[in-house]
PDB file of C-alpha atoms in Angstrom:
ATOM      1  CA  MET A 289     100.325 118.206 100.159  1.00 78.00           C
ATOM      2  CA  LYS A 290      98.695 121.620  99.972  1.00 79.00           C
ATOM      3  CA  GLN A 291      98.454 121.167  96.186  1.00 82.00           C
ATOM      4  CA  THR A 292      97.997 117.407  95.842  1.00 83.00           C
ATOM      5  CA  LEU A 293      95.266 116.667  98.409  1.00 83.00           C
ATOM      6  CA  PRO A 294      92.861 119.143  96.771  1.00 79.00           C
ATOM      7  CA  ARG A 295      93.603 117.524  93.406  1.00 82.00           C
ATOM      8  CA  LEU A 296      92.289 114.247  94.782  1.00 83.00           C
ATOM      9  CA  LYS A 297      89.422 115.654  96.868  1.00 82.00           C
ATOM     10  CA  TYR A 298      88.069 118.317  94.531  1.00 82.00           C
ATOM     11  CA  GLU A 299      89.407 117.471  91.053  1.00 81.00           C
ATOM     12  CA  SER A 300      89.051 113.653  91.250  1.00 82.00           C
ATOM     13  CA  LYS A 301      92.695 113.034  90.331  1.00 87.00           C
ATOM     14  CA  MET A 302      92.475 109.463  91.639  1.00 84.00           C
ATOM     15  CA  GLY A 303      96.135 108.579  91.076  1.00 87.00           C
ATOM     16  CA  TRP A 304      96.887 110.510  94.247  1.00 89.00           C
ATOM     17  CA  ALA A 305      94.875 108.000  96.286  1.00 92.00           C
ATOM     18  CA  LEU A 306      97.353 105.292  95.265  1.00 93.00           C
ATOM     19  CA  ILE A 307     100.281 107.447  96.350  1.00 93.00           C
ATOM     20  CA  PHE A 308      98.671 108.418  99.664  1.00 94.00           C
ATOM     21  CA  GLY A 309      97.790 104.777 100.389  1.00 95.00           C
ATOM     22  CA  ARG A 310     101.410 103.794  99.818  1.00 96.00           C
ATOM     23  CA  LEU A 311     102.538 106.661 102.045  1.00 95.00           C
ATOM     24  CA  ILE A 312     100.378 105.339 104.872  1.00 96.00           C
ATOM     25  CA  VAL A 313     101.829 101.821 104.608  1.00 97.00           C
ATOM     26  CA  GLY A 314     105.336 103.263 104.318  1.00 97.00           C
ATOM     27  CA  TRP A 315     104.770 105.315 107.464  1.00 97.00           C
ATOM     28  CA  LEU A 316     103.470 102.237 109.296  1.00 97.00           C
ATOM     29  CA  ASP A 317     106.522 100.228 108.208  1.00 97.00           C
ATOM     30  CA  THR A 318     108.889 103.010 109.282  1.00 97.00           C
ATOM     31  CA  HIS A 319     107.147 103.468 112.654  1.00 97.00           C
ATOM     32  CA  ALA A 320     106.395  99.796 113.310  1.00 97.00           C
ATOM     33  CA  ALA A 321     107.392  99.904 116.969  1.00 97.00           C
ATOM     34  CA  GLU A 322     104.969 102.784 117.627  1.00 96.00           C
ATOM     35  CA  VAL A 323     101.998 100.977 116.085  1.00 97.00           C
ATOM     36  CA  ALA A 324     102.782  97.330 116.834  1.00 96.00           C
ATOM     37  CA  ASP A 325      99.876  97.168 119.290  1.00 97.00           C
ATOM     38  CA  ILE A 326      97.258  98.543 116.865  1.00 97.00           C
ATOM     39  CA  ASP A 327      94.397  96.068 116.294  1.00 97.00           C
ATOM     40  CA  LEU A 328      92.469  97.933 113.603  1.00 97.00           C
ATOM     41  CA  ILE A 329      93.207 100.698 111.083  1.00 97.00           C
ATOM     42  CA  VAL A 330      90.229 102.646 109.708  1.00 96.00           C
ATOM     43  CA  GLY A 331      89.651 105.785 107.669  1.00 95.00           C
ATOM     44  CA  ASN A 332      87.451 108.693 108.690  1.00 94.00           C
ATOM     45  CA  PRO A 333      84.574 108.170 106.236  1.00 92.00           C
ATOM     46  CA  THR A 334      83.574 110.511 103.436  1.00 87.00           C
ATOM     47  CA  SER A 335      80.022 111.778 103.044  1.00 85.00           C
ATOM     48  CA  PRO A 336      77.989 109.365 100.862  1.00 82.00           C
ATOM     49  CA  ASP A 337      77.118 112.072  98.332  1.00 83.00           C
ATOM     50  CA  ARG A 338      80.687 113.291  97.895  1.00 79.00           C
ATOM     51  CA  ARG A 339      82.595 112.388  94.779  1.00 86.00           C
ATOM     52  CA  PRO A 340      85.165 111.167  94.839  1.00 83.00           C
ATOM     53  CA  GLN A 341      85.034 109.038  97.955  1.00 86.00           C
ATOM     54  CA  HIS A 342      88.614 110.151  98.578  1.00 91.00           C
ATOM     55  CA  LEU A 343      89.313 108.657 102.018  1.00 91.00           C
ATOM     56  CA  GLU A 344      87.823 105.336 100.971  1.00 93.00           C
ATOM     57  CA  ALA A 345      90.044 105.376  97.854  1.00 93.00           C
ATOM     58  CA  ILE A 346      93.104 106.115  99.983  1.00 95.00           C
ATOM     59  CA  MET A 347      92.252 103.295 102.406  1.00 96.00           C
ATOM     60  CA  ARG A 348      91.674 100.854  99.519  1.00 95.00           C
ATOM     61  CA  ALA A 349      95.091 101.815  98.133  1.00 95.00           C
ATOM     62  CA  ALA A 350      96.646 101.328 101.585  1.00 97.00           C
ATOM     63  CA  SER A 351      94.994  97.925 101.860  1.00 97.00           C
ATOM     64  CA  ASP A 352      96.347  96.967  98.425  1.00 96.00           C
ATOM     65  CA  ALA A 353      99.832  98.218  99.356  1.00 96.00           C
ATOM     66  CA  ASN A 354      99.717  96.109 102.542  1.00 95.00           C
ATOM     67  CA  ARG A 355     100.629  93.041 100.452  1.00 92.00           C
ATOM     68  CA  THR A 356     102.019  91.012 103.338  1.00 91.00           C
ATOM     69  CA  GLY A 357      98.998  91.720 105.531  1.00 92.00           C
ATOM     70  CA  ARG A 358     101.297  93.080 108.220  1.00 96.00           C
ATOM     71  CA  TRP A 359      98.924  95.893 109.149  1.00 97.00           C
ATOM     72  CA  PRO A 360      95.314  95.399 110.318  1.00 97.00           C
ATOM     73  CA  ILE A 361      93.772  97.723 107.737  1.00 97.00           C
ATOM     74  CA  ALA A 362      89.996  97.281 107.675  1.00 94.00           C
ATOM     75  CA  ASP A 363      88.687  95.464 104.615  1.00 92.00           C
ATOM     76  CA  PRO A 364      87.593  98.225 102.208  1.00 90.00           C
ATOM     77  CA  ASP A 365      84.706  96.013 101.039  1.00 90.00           C
ATOM     78  CA  LYS A 366      83.428  95.693 104.629  1.00 91.00           C
ATOM     79  CA  PRO A 367      83.964  99.158 106.095  1.00 88.00           C
ATOM     80  CA  VAL A 368      84.004  99.520 109.846  1.00 93.00           C
ATOM     81  CA  LEU A 369      82.898 103.155 109.614  1.00 94.00           C
ATOM     82  CA  THR A 370      80.273 104.358 107.138  1.00 90.00           C
ATOM     83  CA  LYS A 371      78.900 107.857 106.939  1.00 91.00           C
ATOM     84  CA  THR A 372      75.171 107.460 106.366  1.00 90.00           C
ATOM     85  CA  GLY A 373      74.154 111.019 105.549  1.00 83.00           C
ATOM     86  CA  THR A 374      75.234 114.453 104.472  1.00 82.00           C
ATOM     87  CA  THR A 375      76.280 116.942 107.131  1.00 78.00           C
ATOM     88  CA  THR A 376      77.598 120.492 107.239  1.00 75.00           C
ATOM     89  CA  ALA A 377      81.037 120.779 105.656  1.00 74.00           C
ATOM     90  CA  SER A 378      83.780 121.424 108.179  1.00 65.00           C
ATOM     91  CA  ALA A 379      86.489 122.476 105.730  1.00 61.00           C
ATOM     92  CA  ALA A 380      85.256 126.034 105.252  1.00 55.00           C
ATOM     93  CA  SER A 381      88.293 128.269 105.355  1.00 54.00           C
ATOM     94  CA  GLY A 382      88.141 130.777 108.155  1.00 60.00           C
ATOM     95  CA  ALA A 383      85.155 129.146 109.858  1.00 66.00           C
ATOM     96  CA  ALA A 384      84.914 129.821 113.573  1.00 79.00           C
ATOM     97  CA  TRP A 385      85.965 127.100 116.007  1.00 76.00           C
ATOM     98  CA  GLN A 386      82.394 126.532 117.229  1.00 83.00           C
ATOM     99  CA  THR A 387      81.186 126.149 113.633  1.00 84.00           C
ATOM    100  CA  LYS A 388      83.859 123.512 112.949  1.00 85.00           C
ATOM    101  CA  TRP A 389      83.110 121.712 116.237  1.00 87.00           C
ATOM    102  CA  THR A 390      79.379 121.612 115.490  1.00 89.00           C
ATOM    103  CA  ALA A 391      80.075 120.256 111.986  1.00 87.00           C
ATOM    104  CA  ALA A 392      82.401 117.620 113.476  1.00 89.00           C
ATOM    105  CA  GLU A 393      79.733 116.528 115.967  1.00 93.00           C
ATOM    106  CA  GLN A 394      77.223 116.219 113.114  1.00 90.00           C
ATOM    107  CA  HIS A 395      79.778 114.218 111.130  1.00 89.00           C
ATOM    108  CA  ALA A 396      80.343 111.746 113.977  1.00 92.00           C
ATOM    109  CA  ALA A 397      76.607 111.418 114.617  1.00 93.00           C
ATOM    110  CA  ALA A 398      76.110 110.404 110.968  1.00 92.00           C
ATOM    111  CA  ILE A 399      78.651 107.572 111.184  1.00 94.00           C
ATOM    112  CA  GLU A 400      77.559 103.981 111.585  1.00 94.00           C
ATOM    113  CA  VAL A 401      80.013 101.625 113.270  1.00 95.00           C
ATOM    114  CA  GLY A 402      79.545  98.415 111.310  1.00 85.00           C
ATOM    115  CA  SER A 403      81.697  95.942 113.180  1.00 79.00           C
ATOM    116  CA  ALA A 404      82.794  95.403 116.715  1.00 77.00           C
ATOM    117  CA  VAL A 405      85.669  97.548 117.867  1.00 92.00           C
ATOM    118  CA  ASN A 406      85.197  96.410 121.446  1.00 92.00           C
ATOM    119  CA  GLY A 407      88.548  96.222 123.211  1.00 94.00           C
ATOM    120  CA  ALA A 408      90.485  97.232 120.088  1.00 96.00           C
ATOM    121  CA  SER A 409      93.282  99.721 119.817  1.00 97.00           C
ATOM    122  CA  VAL A 410      92.269 101.696 116.713  1.00 97.00           C
ATOM    123  CA  LEU A 411      94.314 103.879 114.382  1.00 98.00           C
ATOM    124  CA  LEU A 412      92.003 106.453 112.766  1.00 97.00           C
ATOM    125  CA  ILE A 413      93.294 107.904 109.499  1.00 97.00           C
ATOM    126  CA  ASP A 414      92.226 111.219 108.010  1.00 93.00           C
ATOM    127  CA  ASP A 415      93.507 113.370 105.193  1.00 90.00           C
ATOM    128  CA  VAL A 416      93.875 116.814 106.773  1.00 86.00           C
ATOM    129  CA  PHE A 417      94.058 117.902 110.412  1.00 84.00           C
ATOM    130  CA  THR A 418      92.819 121.460 110.736  1.00 83.00           C
ATOM    131  CA  THR A 419      91.400 121.912 114.231  1.00 85.00           C
ATOM    132  CA  GLY A 420      91.229 118.300 115.411  1.00 87.00           C
ATOM    133  CA  ALA A 421      87.476 118.499 115.884  1.00 90.00           C
ATOM    134  CA  GLN A 422      86.632 115.584 113.557  1.00 91.00           C
ATOM    135  CA  MET A 423      89.432 113.447 114.948  1.00 93.00           C
ATOM    136  CA  ALA A 424      88.155 114.106 118.481  1.00 95.00           C
ATOM    137  CA  THR A 425      84.480 113.435 117.756  1.00 95.00           C
ATOM    138  CA  VAL A 426      85.049 110.291 115.680  1.00 96.00           C
ATOM    139  CA  SER A 427      87.506 109.009 118.298  1.00 97.00           C
ATOM    140  CA  ARG A 428      84.853 109.569 120.955  1.00 97.00           C
ATOM    141  CA  LEU A 429      82.358 107.620 118.814  1.00 96.00           C
ATOM    142  CA  LEU A 430      84.785 104.694 118.534  1.00 97.00           C
ATOM    143  CA  ARG A 431      85.374 104.759 122.294  1.00 97.00           C
ATOM    144  CA  GLN A 432      81.594 104.733 122.876  1.00 96.00           C
ATOM    145  CA  HIS A 433      81.475 101.574 120.747  1.00 96.00           C
ATOM    146  CA  GLY A 434      84.086  99.931 122.960  1.00 95.00           C
ATOM    147  CA  ALA A 435      87.459 100.811 121.446  1.00 96.00           C
ATOM    148  CA  ARG A 436      90.128 100.587 124.138  1.00 96.00           C
ATOM    149  CA  GLU A 437      92.026 103.511 122.624  1.00 97.00           C
ATOM    150  CA  VAL A 438      92.044 105.565 119.451  1.00 97.00           C
ATOM    151  CA  ARG A 439      95.121 107.142 117.916  1.00 97.00           C
ATOM    152  CA  GLY A 440      95.144 109.394 114.886  1.00 97.00           C
ATOM    153  CA  LEU A 441      97.259 109.551 111.762  1.00 96.00           C
ATOM    154  CA  VAL A 442      96.822 112.329 109.218  1.00 94.00           C
ATOM    155  CA  LEU A 443      98.414 112.934 105.845  1.00 92.00           C
ATOM    156  CA  ALA A 444      98.710 116.689 106.379  1.00 88.00           C
ATOM    157  CA  ARG A 445      98.137 119.398 108.938  1.00 85.00           C
ATOM    158  CA  ALA A 446      96.635 122.654 107.810  1.00 79.00           C
ATOM    159  CA  PRO A 447      98.635 125.585 109.116  1.00 72.00           C
ATOM    160  CA  TRP A 448      96.959 127.540 111.885  1.00 54.00           C
ATOM    161  CA  ARG A 449      95.491 130.760 110.634  1.00 49.00           C
TER     162      ARG A 449
END
């Protein structure tokens, strides 16, 4: 993952999105009992100026891999979460905790919640968990919009430095 995620995010090797989408659906199938009560599955949105739109590509691939419709993956053509502006990058290696937290708060503040999540149990998917700041702030945003609960699923965890 340390080599392949950057290939998708920074080198636009889009084939990896297909693989990561299939991994998500495979994980859901393998852990069905743990996520049987999930009402909505959404991705943590990418900045609108970022190319590629890697998380959106992963979620589209997951939606396509969900052929039976077993999992409530948000329609990629009608995103529940949309990032409306550019914010400070939070992925800076070695950045201080407060810097990452501030960037995560800016990220969440730039997200528009496009459909009702009121009363829903939401599974929020992200690519890399470094400090948890983005997962926490976007989860809080979903709760403020009425989500009953928010759980997180990440493709990789960055090792603590």
